[in-house]
XYZ file of N, CA and C in Angstrom:
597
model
N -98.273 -35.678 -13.521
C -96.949 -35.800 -12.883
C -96.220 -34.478 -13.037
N -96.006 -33.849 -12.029
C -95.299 -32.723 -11.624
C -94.183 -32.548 -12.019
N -93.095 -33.376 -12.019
C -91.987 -33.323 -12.225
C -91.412 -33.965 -13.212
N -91.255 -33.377 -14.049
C -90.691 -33.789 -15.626
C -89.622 -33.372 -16.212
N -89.282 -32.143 -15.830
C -88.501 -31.035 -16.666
C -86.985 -31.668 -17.000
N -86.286 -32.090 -15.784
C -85.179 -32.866 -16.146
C -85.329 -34.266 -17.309
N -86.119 -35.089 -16.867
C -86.330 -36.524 -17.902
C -86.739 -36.228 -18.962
N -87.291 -35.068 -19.252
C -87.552 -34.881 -20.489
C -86.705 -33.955 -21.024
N -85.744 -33.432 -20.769
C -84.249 -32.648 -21.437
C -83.466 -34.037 -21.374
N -83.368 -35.293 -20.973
C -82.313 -36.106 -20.694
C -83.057 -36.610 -22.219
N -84.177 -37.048 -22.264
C -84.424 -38.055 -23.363
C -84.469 -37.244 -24.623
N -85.201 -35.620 -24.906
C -84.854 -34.829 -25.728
C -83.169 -34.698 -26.559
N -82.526 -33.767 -25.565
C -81.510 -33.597 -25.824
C -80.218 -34.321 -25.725
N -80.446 -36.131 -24.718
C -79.377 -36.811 -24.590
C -79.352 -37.660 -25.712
N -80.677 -38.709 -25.482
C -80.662 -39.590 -26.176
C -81.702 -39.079 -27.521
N -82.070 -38.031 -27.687
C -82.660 -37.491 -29.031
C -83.615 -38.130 -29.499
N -84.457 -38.247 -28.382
C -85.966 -38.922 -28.953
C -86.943 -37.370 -29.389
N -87.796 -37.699 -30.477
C -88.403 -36.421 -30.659
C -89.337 -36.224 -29.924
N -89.236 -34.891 -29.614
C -90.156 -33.916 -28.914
C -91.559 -34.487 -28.802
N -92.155 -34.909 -29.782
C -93.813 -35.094 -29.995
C -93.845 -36.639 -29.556
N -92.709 -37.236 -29.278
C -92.652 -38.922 -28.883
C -92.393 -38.888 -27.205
N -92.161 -38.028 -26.451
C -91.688 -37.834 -25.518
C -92.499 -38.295 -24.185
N -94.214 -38.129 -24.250
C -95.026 -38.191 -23.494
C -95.253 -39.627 -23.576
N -94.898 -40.264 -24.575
C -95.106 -41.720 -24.710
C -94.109 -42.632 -23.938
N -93.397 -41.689 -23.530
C -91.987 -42.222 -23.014
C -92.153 -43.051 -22.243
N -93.201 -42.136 -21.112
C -93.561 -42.569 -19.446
C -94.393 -43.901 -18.982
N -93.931 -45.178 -20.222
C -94.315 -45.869 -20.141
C -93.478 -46.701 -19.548
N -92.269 -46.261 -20.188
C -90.818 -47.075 -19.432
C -89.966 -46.247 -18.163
N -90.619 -45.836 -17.571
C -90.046 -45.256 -16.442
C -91.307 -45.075 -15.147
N -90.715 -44.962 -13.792
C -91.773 -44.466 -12.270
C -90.933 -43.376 -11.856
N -91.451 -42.454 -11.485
C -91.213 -41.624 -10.478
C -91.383 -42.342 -8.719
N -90.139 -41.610 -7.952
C -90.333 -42.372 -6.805
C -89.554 -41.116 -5.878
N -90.134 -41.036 -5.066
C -89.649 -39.658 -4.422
C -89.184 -40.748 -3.029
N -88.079 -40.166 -2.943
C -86.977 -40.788 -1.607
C -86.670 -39.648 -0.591
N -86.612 -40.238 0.806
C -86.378 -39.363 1.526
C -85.202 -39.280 2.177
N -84.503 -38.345 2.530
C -83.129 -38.369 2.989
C -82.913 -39.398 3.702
N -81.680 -40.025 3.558
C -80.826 -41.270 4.390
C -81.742 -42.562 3.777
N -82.783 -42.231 2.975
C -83.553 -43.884 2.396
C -82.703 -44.347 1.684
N -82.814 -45.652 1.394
C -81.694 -46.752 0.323
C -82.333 -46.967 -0.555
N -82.128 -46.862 -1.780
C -82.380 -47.403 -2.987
C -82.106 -48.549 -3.594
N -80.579 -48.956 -2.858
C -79.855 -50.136 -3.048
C -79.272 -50.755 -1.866
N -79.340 -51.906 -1.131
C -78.385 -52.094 -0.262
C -77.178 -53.171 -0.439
N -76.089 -53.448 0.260
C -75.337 -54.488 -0.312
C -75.993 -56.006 -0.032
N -75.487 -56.746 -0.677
C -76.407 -58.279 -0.718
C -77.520 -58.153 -1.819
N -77.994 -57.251 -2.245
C -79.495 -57.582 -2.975
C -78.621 -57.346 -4.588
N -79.692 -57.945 -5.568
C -79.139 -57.751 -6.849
C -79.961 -56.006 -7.315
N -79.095 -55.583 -7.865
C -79.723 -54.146 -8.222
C -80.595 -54.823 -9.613
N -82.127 -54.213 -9.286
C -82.764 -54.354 -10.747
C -83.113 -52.851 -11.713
N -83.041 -51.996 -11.172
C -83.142 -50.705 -11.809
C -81.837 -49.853 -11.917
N -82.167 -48.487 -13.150
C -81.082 -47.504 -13.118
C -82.221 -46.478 -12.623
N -81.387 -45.355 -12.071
C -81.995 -44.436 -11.081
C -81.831 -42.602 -12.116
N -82.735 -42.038 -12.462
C -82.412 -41.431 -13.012
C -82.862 -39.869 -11.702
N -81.534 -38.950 -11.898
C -82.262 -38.087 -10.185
C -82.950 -36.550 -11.168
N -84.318 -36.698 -10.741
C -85.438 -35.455 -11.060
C -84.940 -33.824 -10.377
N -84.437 -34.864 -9.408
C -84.643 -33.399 -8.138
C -83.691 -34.098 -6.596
N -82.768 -33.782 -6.314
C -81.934 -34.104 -4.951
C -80.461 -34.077 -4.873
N -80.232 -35.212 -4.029
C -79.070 -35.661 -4.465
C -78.628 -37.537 -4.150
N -78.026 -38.279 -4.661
C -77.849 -39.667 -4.304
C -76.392 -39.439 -4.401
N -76.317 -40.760 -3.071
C -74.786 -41.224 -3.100
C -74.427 -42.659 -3.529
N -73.470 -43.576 -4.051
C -73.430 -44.692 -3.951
C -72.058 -45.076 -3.135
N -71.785 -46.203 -2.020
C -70.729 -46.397 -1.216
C -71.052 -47.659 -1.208
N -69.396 -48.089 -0.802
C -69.277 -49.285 -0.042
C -68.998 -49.234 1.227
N -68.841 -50.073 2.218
C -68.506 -50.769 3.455
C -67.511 -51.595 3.374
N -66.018 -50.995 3.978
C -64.812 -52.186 4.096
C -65.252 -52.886 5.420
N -64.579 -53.938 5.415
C -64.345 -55.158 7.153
C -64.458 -54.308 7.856
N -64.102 -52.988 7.773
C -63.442 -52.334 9.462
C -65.247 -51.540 9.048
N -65.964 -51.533 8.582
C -66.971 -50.629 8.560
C -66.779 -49.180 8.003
N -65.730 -48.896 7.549
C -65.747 -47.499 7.024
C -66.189 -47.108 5.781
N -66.589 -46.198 4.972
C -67.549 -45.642 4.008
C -66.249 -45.245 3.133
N -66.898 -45.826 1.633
C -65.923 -45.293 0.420
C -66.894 -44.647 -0.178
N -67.182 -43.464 -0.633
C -68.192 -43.220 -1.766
C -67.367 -43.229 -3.216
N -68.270 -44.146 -3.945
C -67.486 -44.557 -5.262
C -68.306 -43.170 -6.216
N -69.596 -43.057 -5.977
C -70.285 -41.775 -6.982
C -71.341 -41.070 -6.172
N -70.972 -39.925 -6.726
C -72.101 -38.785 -6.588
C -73.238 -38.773 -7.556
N -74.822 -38.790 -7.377
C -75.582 -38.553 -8.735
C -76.275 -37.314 -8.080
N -76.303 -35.955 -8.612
C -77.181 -34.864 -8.153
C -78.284 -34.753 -9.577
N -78.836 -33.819 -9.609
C -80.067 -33.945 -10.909
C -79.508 -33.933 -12.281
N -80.010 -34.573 -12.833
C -79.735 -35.344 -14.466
C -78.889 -36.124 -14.325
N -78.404 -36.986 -13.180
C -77.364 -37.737 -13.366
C -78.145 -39.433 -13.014
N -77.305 -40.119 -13.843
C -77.898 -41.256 -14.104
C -76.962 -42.249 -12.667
N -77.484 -42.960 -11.476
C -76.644 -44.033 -10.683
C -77.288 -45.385 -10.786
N -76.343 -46.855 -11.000
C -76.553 -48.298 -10.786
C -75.378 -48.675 -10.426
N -75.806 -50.278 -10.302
C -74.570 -50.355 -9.828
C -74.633 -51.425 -11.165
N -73.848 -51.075 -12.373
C -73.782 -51.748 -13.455
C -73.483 -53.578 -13.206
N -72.696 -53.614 -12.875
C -72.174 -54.765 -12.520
C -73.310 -56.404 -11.528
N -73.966 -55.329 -10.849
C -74.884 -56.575 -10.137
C -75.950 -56.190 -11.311
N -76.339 -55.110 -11.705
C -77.720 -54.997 -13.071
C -77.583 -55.506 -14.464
N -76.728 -55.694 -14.732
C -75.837 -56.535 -16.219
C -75.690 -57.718 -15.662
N -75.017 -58.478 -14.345
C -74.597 -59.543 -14.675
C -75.523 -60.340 -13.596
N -76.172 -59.759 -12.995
C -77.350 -60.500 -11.647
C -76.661 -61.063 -10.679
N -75.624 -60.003 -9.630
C -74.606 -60.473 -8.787
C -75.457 -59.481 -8.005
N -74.830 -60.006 -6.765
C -75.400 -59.471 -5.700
C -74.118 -58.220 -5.491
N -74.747 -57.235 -4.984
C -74.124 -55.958 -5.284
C -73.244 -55.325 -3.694
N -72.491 -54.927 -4.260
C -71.650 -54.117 -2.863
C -71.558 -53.381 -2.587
N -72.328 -52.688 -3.015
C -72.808 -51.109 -3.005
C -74.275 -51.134 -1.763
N -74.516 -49.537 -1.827
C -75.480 -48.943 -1.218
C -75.332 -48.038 -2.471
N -76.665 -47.381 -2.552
C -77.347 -46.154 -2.776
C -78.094 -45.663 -2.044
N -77.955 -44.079 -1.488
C -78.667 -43.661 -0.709
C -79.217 -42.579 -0.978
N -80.227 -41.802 -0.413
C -80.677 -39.939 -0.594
C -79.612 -39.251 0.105
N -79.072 -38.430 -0.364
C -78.299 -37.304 0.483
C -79.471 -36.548 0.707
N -80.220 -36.078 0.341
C -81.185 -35.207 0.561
C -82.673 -35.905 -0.171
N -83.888 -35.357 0.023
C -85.225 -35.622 -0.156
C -85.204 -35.548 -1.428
N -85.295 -36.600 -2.462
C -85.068 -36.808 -3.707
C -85.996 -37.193 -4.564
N -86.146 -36.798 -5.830
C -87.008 -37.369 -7.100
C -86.557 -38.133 -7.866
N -86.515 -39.264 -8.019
C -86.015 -40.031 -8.453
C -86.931 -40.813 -9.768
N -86.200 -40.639 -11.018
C -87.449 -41.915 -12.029
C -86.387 -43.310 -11.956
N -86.969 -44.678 -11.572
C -86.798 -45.750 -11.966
C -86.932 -46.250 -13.098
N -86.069 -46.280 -13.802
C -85.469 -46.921 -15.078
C -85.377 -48.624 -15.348
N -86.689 -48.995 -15.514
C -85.839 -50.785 -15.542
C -84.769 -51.361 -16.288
N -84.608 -52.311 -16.324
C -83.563 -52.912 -16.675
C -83.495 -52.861 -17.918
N -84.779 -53.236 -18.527
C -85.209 -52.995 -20.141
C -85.592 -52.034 -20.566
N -85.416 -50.794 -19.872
C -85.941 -49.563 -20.187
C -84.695 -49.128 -21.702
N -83.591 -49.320 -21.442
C -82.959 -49.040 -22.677
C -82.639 -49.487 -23.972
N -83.358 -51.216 -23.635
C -83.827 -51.903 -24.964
C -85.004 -51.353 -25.321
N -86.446 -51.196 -24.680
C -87.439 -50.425 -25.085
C -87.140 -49.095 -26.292
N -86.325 -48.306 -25.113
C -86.166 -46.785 -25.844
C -85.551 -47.553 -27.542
N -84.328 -48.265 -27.368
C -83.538 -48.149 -28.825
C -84.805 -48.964 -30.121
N -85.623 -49.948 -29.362
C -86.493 -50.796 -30.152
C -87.422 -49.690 -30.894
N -88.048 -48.346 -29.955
C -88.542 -47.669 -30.404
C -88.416 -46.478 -31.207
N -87.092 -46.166 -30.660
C -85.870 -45.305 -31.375
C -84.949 -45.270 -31.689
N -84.586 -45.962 -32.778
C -83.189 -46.643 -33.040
C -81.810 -45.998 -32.702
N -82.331 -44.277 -33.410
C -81.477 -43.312 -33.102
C -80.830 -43.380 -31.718
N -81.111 -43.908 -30.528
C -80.887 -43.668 -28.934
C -79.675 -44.511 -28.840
N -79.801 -45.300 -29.900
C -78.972 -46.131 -29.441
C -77.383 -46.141 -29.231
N -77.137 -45.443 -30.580
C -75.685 -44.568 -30.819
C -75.423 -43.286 -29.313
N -76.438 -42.812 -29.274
C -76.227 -41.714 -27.838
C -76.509 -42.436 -26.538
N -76.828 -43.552 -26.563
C -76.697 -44.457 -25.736
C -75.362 -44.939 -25.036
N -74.906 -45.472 -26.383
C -73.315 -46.085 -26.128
C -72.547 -44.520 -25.776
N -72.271 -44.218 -26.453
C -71.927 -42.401 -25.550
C -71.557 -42.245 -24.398
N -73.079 -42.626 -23.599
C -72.723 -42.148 -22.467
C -72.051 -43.034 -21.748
N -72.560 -44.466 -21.829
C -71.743 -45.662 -21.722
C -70.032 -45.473 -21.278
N -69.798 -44.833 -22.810
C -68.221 -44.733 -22.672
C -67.599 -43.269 -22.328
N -68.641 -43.183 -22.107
C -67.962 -41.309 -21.174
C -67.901 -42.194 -19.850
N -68.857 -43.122 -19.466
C -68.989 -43.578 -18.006
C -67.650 -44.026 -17.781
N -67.076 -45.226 -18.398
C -65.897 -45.734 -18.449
C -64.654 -44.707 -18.408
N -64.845 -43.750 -19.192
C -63.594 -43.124 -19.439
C -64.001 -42.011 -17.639
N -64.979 -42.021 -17.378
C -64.481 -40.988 -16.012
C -64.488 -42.223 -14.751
N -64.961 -43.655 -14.884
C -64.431 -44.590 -14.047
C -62.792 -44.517 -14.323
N -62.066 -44.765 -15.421
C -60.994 -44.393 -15.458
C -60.346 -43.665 -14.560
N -60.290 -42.248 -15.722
C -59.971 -41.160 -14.942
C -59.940 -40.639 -13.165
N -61.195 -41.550 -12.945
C -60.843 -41.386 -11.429
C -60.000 -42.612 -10.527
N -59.878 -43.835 -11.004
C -59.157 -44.837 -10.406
C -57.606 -44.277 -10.533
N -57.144 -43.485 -11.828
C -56.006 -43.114 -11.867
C -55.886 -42.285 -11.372
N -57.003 -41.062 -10.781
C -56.844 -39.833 -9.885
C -56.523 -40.358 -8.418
N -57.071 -41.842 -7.720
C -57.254 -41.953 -6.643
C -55.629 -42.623 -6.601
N -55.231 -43.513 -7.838
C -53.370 -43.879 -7.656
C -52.486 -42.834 -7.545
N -52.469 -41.888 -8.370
C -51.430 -41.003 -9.259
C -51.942 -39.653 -8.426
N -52.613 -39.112 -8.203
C -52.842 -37.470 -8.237
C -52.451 -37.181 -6.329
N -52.227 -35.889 -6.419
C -52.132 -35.336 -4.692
C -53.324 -34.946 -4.337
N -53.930 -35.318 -3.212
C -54.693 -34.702 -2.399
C -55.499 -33.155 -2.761
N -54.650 -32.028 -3.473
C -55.490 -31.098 -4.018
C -55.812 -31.311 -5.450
N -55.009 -32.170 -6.425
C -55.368 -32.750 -7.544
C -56.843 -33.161 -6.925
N -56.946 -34.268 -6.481
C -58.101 -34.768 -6.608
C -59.306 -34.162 -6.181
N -58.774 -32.989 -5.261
C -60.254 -32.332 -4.894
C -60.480 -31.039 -6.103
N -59.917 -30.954 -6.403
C -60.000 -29.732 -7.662
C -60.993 -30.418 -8.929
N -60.921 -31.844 -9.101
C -61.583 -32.562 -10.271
C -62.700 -32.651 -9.239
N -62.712 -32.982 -8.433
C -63.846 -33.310 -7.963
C -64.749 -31.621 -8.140
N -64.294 -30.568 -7.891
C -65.273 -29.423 -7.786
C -65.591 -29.810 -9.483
N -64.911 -29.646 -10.198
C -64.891 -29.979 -11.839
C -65.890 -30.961 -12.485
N -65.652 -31.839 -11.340
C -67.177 -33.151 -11.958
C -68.324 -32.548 -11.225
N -68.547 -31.909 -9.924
C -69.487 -31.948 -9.185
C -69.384 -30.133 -8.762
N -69.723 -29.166 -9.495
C -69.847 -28.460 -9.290
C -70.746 -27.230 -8.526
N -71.982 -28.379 -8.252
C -72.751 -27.679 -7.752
C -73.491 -28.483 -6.171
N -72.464 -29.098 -5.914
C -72.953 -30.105 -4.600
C -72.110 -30.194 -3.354
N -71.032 -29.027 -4.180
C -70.107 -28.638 -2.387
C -70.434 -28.465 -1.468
N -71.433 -27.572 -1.302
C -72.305 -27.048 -0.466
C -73.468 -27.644 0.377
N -73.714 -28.996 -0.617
C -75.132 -29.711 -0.081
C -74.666 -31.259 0.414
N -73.084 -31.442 0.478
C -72.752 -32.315 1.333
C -71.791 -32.039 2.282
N -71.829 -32.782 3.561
C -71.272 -32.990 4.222
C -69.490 -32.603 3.988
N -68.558 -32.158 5.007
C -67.561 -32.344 4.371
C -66.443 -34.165 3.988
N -67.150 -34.245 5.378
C -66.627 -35.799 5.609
C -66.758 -36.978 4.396
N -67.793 -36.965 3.638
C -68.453 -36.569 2.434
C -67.451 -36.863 1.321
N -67.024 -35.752 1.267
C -66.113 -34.892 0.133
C -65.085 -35.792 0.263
N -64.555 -35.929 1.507
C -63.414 -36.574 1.911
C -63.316 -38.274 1.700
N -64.484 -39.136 1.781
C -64.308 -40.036 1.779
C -64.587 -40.376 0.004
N -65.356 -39.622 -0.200
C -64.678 -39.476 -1.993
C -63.926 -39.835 -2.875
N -63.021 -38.940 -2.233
C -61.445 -38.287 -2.552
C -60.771 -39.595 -1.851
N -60.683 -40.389 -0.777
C -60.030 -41.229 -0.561
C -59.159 -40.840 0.073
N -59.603 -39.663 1.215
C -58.487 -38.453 2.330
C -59.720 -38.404 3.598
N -58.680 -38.213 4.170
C -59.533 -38.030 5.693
C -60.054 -36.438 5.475
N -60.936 -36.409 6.764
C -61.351 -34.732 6.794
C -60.481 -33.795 6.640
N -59.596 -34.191 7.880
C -58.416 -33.592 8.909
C -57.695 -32.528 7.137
N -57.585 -34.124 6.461
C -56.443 -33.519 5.385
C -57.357 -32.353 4.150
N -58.169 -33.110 4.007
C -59.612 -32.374 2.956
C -59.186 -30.649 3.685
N -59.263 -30.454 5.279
C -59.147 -29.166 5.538
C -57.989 -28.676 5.349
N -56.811 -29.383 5.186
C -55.736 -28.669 4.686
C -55.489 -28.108 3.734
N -56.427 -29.023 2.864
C -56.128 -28.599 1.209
C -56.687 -27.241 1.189
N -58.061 -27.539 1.507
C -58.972 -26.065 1.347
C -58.238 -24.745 1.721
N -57.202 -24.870 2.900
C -56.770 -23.869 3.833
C -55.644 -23.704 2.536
N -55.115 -24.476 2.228
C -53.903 -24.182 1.330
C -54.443 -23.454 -0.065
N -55.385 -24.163 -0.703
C -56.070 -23.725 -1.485
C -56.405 -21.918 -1.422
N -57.135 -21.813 -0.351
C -57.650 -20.212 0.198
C -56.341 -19.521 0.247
N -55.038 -19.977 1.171
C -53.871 -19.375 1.240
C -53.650 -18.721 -0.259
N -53.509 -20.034 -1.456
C -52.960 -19.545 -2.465
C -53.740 -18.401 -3.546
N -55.153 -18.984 -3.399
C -55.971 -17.892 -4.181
C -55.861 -16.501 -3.409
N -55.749 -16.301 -2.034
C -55.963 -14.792 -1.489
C -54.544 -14.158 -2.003
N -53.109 -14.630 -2.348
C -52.199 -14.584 -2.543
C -52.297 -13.668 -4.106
N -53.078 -14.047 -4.953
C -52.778 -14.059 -6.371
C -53.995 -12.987 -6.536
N -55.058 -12.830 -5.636
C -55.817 -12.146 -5.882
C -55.701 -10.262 -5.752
């Protein structure tokens, strides 16, 4: 298997399994290579896996009545996407997950993180971790999408997602942020205004 380099810095250095235990890993995980616009998840089905990304990029969205697109998360490489809620509680899910681009993806089962802690107790503490980093930037962004202006929120967004401006769409960006295009281009223009200003 070709592609390792990320899953094995995630389980090394996240969850601190040792180095010489590492190859044993690939017992609890698949590689699954996705191709742009494929679904990983659609709404109605119960999500049974977490998606860990090797190589691409994934989106996760919903669909309101009127048909329009919310993207609730971005996952580009080393980033972990589910939709917790239908995979914890066996609800049928309202989400999509999709490829933004031609993706590597390892499938994580459901028990993949009882496995790891059964085998490494240590994981378990860096486990919960990330858990509650998850929560605290679900937070942080429900109060960005009440409370913050339009360039507030796109400024965190370069801040969480720094390296995926470029490899999405702008419309994208915008439905994100919870702003139309139209406005997304204002900011930018205002944005450029103020940096050429100071520069």
């Amino acid at each position: 298997m070709d592609s390792l380099q990320n899953i094995n810095n995630y389980l090394s250095e996240i969850l601190e399994v040792p180095i010489e235990a590492i190859s044993g890993c690939s017992n609890f995980y698949t590689l699954k290579k996705v191709a742009k616009n494929e679904f990983l998840l659609s709404e109605g089905e119960v999500c049974l896996d977490t998606f860990f990304v090797e190589k691409g990029l994934l989106r996760m969205y919903s669909l309101d009545r009127n048909g329009k697109e919310h993207i609730i998360q971005f996952a580009p490489e080393n980033w972990l996407i589910s939709d917790r809620s239908s995979l914890n509680f066996n609800e049928k899910s309202k989400y999509y997950i999709e490829a933004v681009e031609d993706s590597e993806v390892f499938v994580l089962t459901n028990d993949f993180f009882i496995n790891m802690i059964e085998k490494f107790p240590q994981t378990a503490e860096n486990n919960d971790m990330l858990l509650q980093k998850h929560i605290r930037n679900l937070q942080n962004r429900v109060n960005s999408l009440l409370a913050d202006t339009a360039e507030e929120r796109y400024m965190s967004f370069i801040k969480m997602y720094p390296n995926i401006l470029l490899r999405v769409p702008q419309w994208m960006v915008a439905s994100y942020l919870g702003i139309t295009p139209e406005s997304l281009s204002r900011v930018r223009k205002e944005l450029a205004r103020k940096n050429f200003k100071t520069s």
